[in-house]
């Protein structure tokens, strides 16, 4: 139930470079997706940085926070799409994690909580930066982050935090894997280019996004995948029938 902070960077760095991997599904074991940061670790490790004076202690604290931020930023930077499947509680760092993913699914019993204000801190590893870009309503984001109230599955769907709600975990995992199969069956040049450009455009003006896109596709449009996909489309075949080279 605790976050796998240190393994996450290692894992997603490998996934980003692994041509055999085209899509990722993140799910949690048990009834609870995640209880967020381990509060015992937090008390003993995170909140006790070393340093001979305030400047050095603060510097080390900054490094610790940056390391935690990287835990989730590595997911967003990974060019392979990441589908996350949430059951039960998704608390604190869990919201940081899921907002760095590309597609969020949950079960009917799922709930989400930006818990940090309840433990005396401003959320510092991504929720405050990414949640406003996921949920359209700034007022709702502010309410959730300032009050730490729980948001249940139906509201999460209505607000756009998740795109689909499943009756139970089994159905959700089946749905997540089916979706992953749809993504993995398409051109990795197209899929990874789409993820990278969606994230770039989220953080830039339309003009900047278009400029980046033109530069991206001036090389990527020269892929053999376009001709293969277009030919399959003309023949009314699914892109999943095509064998695409690894990327
Ligand atoms: C630079 C740092 C950046 C990172 C910041 C991250 C911040 C955060 O993540 S803030 C959020 C922290 N998490 C919490 O406050 C979660 C609190 N826990 C819960 O709300 C519930 O435990 C939960 C809904 C997850 C599960 O409820 P359930 O009724 O199923 O189980 P419990 O009986 O409550 O818990 C079972 C045992 O687990 C221990 N536990 C739960 N959460 C944590 C946690 N986050 N850290 C450490 N331990 C946790 C709980 O104390 C129980 O232990 P025991 O009594 O020994 O059985």
CSV table of C-alpha atoms and ligand atoms in Angstrom, one decimal, residues 1-3 5 31-32 34-42 46-47 61 64-66 68-69 72 89-94 96 111 113-119 121-125 150, ligand 1:
chain,number,residue,atom,x,y,z
A,1,UNK,CA,0.0,0.0,0.0
A,2,UNK,CA,2.9,2.4,0.2
A,3,UNK,CA,4.5,4.0,-2.8
A,5,UNK,CA,9.3,5.6,-4.7
A,31,UNK,CA,-8.2,-3.6,-1.8
A,32,UNK,CA,-6.4,-0.2,-1.7
A,34,UNK,CA,-2.2,3.3,-2.3
A,35,UNK,CA,-2.2,4.9,1.2
A,36,UNK,CA,0.3,7.5,-0.1
A,37,UNK,CA,3.6,8.1,1.5
A,38,UNK,CA,4.6,5.8,4.3
A,39,UNK,CA,4.1,8.2,7.3
A,40,UNK,CA,6.7,6.3,9.3
A,41,UNK,CA,9.3,6.8,6.6
A,42,UNK,CA,8.3,10.4,6.3
A,46,UNK,CA,12.0,12.8,4.7
A,47,UNK,CA,11.6,15.3,7.5
A,61,UNK,CA,15.6,19.0,2.0
A,64,UNK,CA,14.8,15.0,-1.1
A,65,UNK,CA,11.7,16.8,-2.5
A,66,UNK,CA,13.2,16.8,-6.0
A,68,UNK,CA,10.3,12.4,-4.8
A,69,UNK,CA,9.1,14.7,-7.6
A,72,UNK,CA,6.3,10.7,-10.8
A,89,UNK,CA,-8.3,4.4,-1.7
A,90,UNK,CA,-5.9,6.6,-3.6
A,91,UNK,CA,-4.5,9.0,-1.1
A,92,UNK,CA,-1.9,11.7,-1.1
A,93,UNK,CA,1.1,10.6,-3.1
A,94,UNK,CA,-1.4,8.3,-5.0
A,96,UNK,CA,0.5,12.7,-7.5
A,111,UNK,CA,-12.0,7.3,-3.8
A,113,UNK,CA,-8.0,12.3,-1.5
A,114,UNK,CA,-5.5,15.1,-1.8
A,115,UNK,CA,-4.6,14.4,1.8
A,116,UNK,CA,-1.5,16.6,2.3
A,117,UNK,CA,-3.1,19.6,4.1
A,118,UNK,CA,-4.3,17.1,6.7
A,119,UNK,CA,-0.7,16.1,7.5
A,121,UNK,CA,2.0,20.2,4.2
A,122,UNK,CA,1.3,21.7,0.7
A,123,UNK,CA,1.4,18.7,-1.7
A,124,UNK,CA,4.8,19.0,-3.3
A,125,UNK,CA,5.3,16.2,-5.8
A,150,UNK,CA,-12.6,12.5,-0.4
B,1,LIG,C1,8.7,15.0,0.1
B,1,LIG,C2,7.6,14.1,0.4
B,1,LIG,C3,6.6,14.1,-0.7
B,1,LIG,C4,5.5,13.1,-0.5
B,1,LIG,C5,4.3,13.5,0.0
B,1,LIG,C6,3.2,12.6,0.1
B,1,LIG,C7,2.2,12.8,1.0
B,1,LIG,C8,1.1,11.9,1.2
B,1,LIG,O1,1.0,10.8,0.6
B,1,LIG,S1,-0.1,12.5,2.3
B,1,LIG,C9,-1.0,11.1,2.6
B,1,LIG,C10,-0.5,10.1,3.6
B,1,LIG,N1,-1.3,9.0,3.8
B,1,LIG,C11,-2.3,9.0,4.7
B,1,LIG,O2,-2.5,9.9,5.5
B,1,LIG,C12,-3.1,7.7,4.6
B,1,LIG,C13,-3.7,7.4,5.9
B,1,LIG,N2,-4.4,6.1,5.8
B,1,LIG,C14,-5.6,5.9,5.5
B,1,LIG,O3,-6.4,6.8,5.1
B,1,LIG,C15,-6.2,4.5,5.6
B,1,LIG,O4,-5.2,3.7,6.3
B,1,LIG,C16,-6.5,3.8,4.3
B,1,LIG,C17,-7.7,4.4,3.7
B,1,LIG,C18,-5.3,4.0,3.3
B,1,LIG,C19,-6.7,2.3,4.5
B,1,LIG,O5,-7.7,2.2,5.5
B,1,LIG,P1,-8.0,0.8,6.1
B,1,LIG,O6,-9.2,1.0,7.1
B,1,LIG,O7,-8.2,-0.2,5.1
B,1,LIG,O8,-6.7,0.4,6.9
B,1,LIG,P2,-6.2,1.0,8.3
B,1,LIG,O9,-6.6,0.2,9.4
B,1,LIG,O10,-6.5,2.5,8.3
B,1,LIG,O11,-4.6,0.9,8.0
B,1,LIG,C20,-4.0,-0.4,8.0
B,1,LIG,C21,-2.6,-0.2,8.6
B,1,LIG,O12,-1.8,0.6,7.7
B,1,LIG,C22,-1.3,1.7,8.4
B,1,LIG,N3,-1.2,2.8,7.4
B,1,LIG,C23,-2.2,3.3,6.6
B,1,LIG,N4,-1.7,4.3,5.9
B,1,LIG,C24,-0.4,4.5,6.2
B,1,LIG,C25,0.6,5.4,5.8
B,1,LIG,N5,0.3,6.3,4.8
B,1,LIG,N6,1.8,5.2,6.3
B,1,LIG,C26,2.1,4.3,7.2
B,1,LIG,N7,1.1,3.4,7.7
B,1,LIG,C27,-0.1,3.5,7.2
B,1,LIG,C28,-2.3,1.9,9.5
B,1,LIG,O13,-1.7,2.7,10.5
B,1,LIG,C29,-2.6,0.5,9.9
B,1,LIG,O14,-1.5,0.1,10.7
B,1,LIG,P3,-1.8,-0.9,11.9
B,1,LIG,O15,-2.7,-0.1,12.9
B,1,LIG,O16,-0.4,-1.2,12.5
B,1,LIG,O17,-2.5,-2.1,11.4
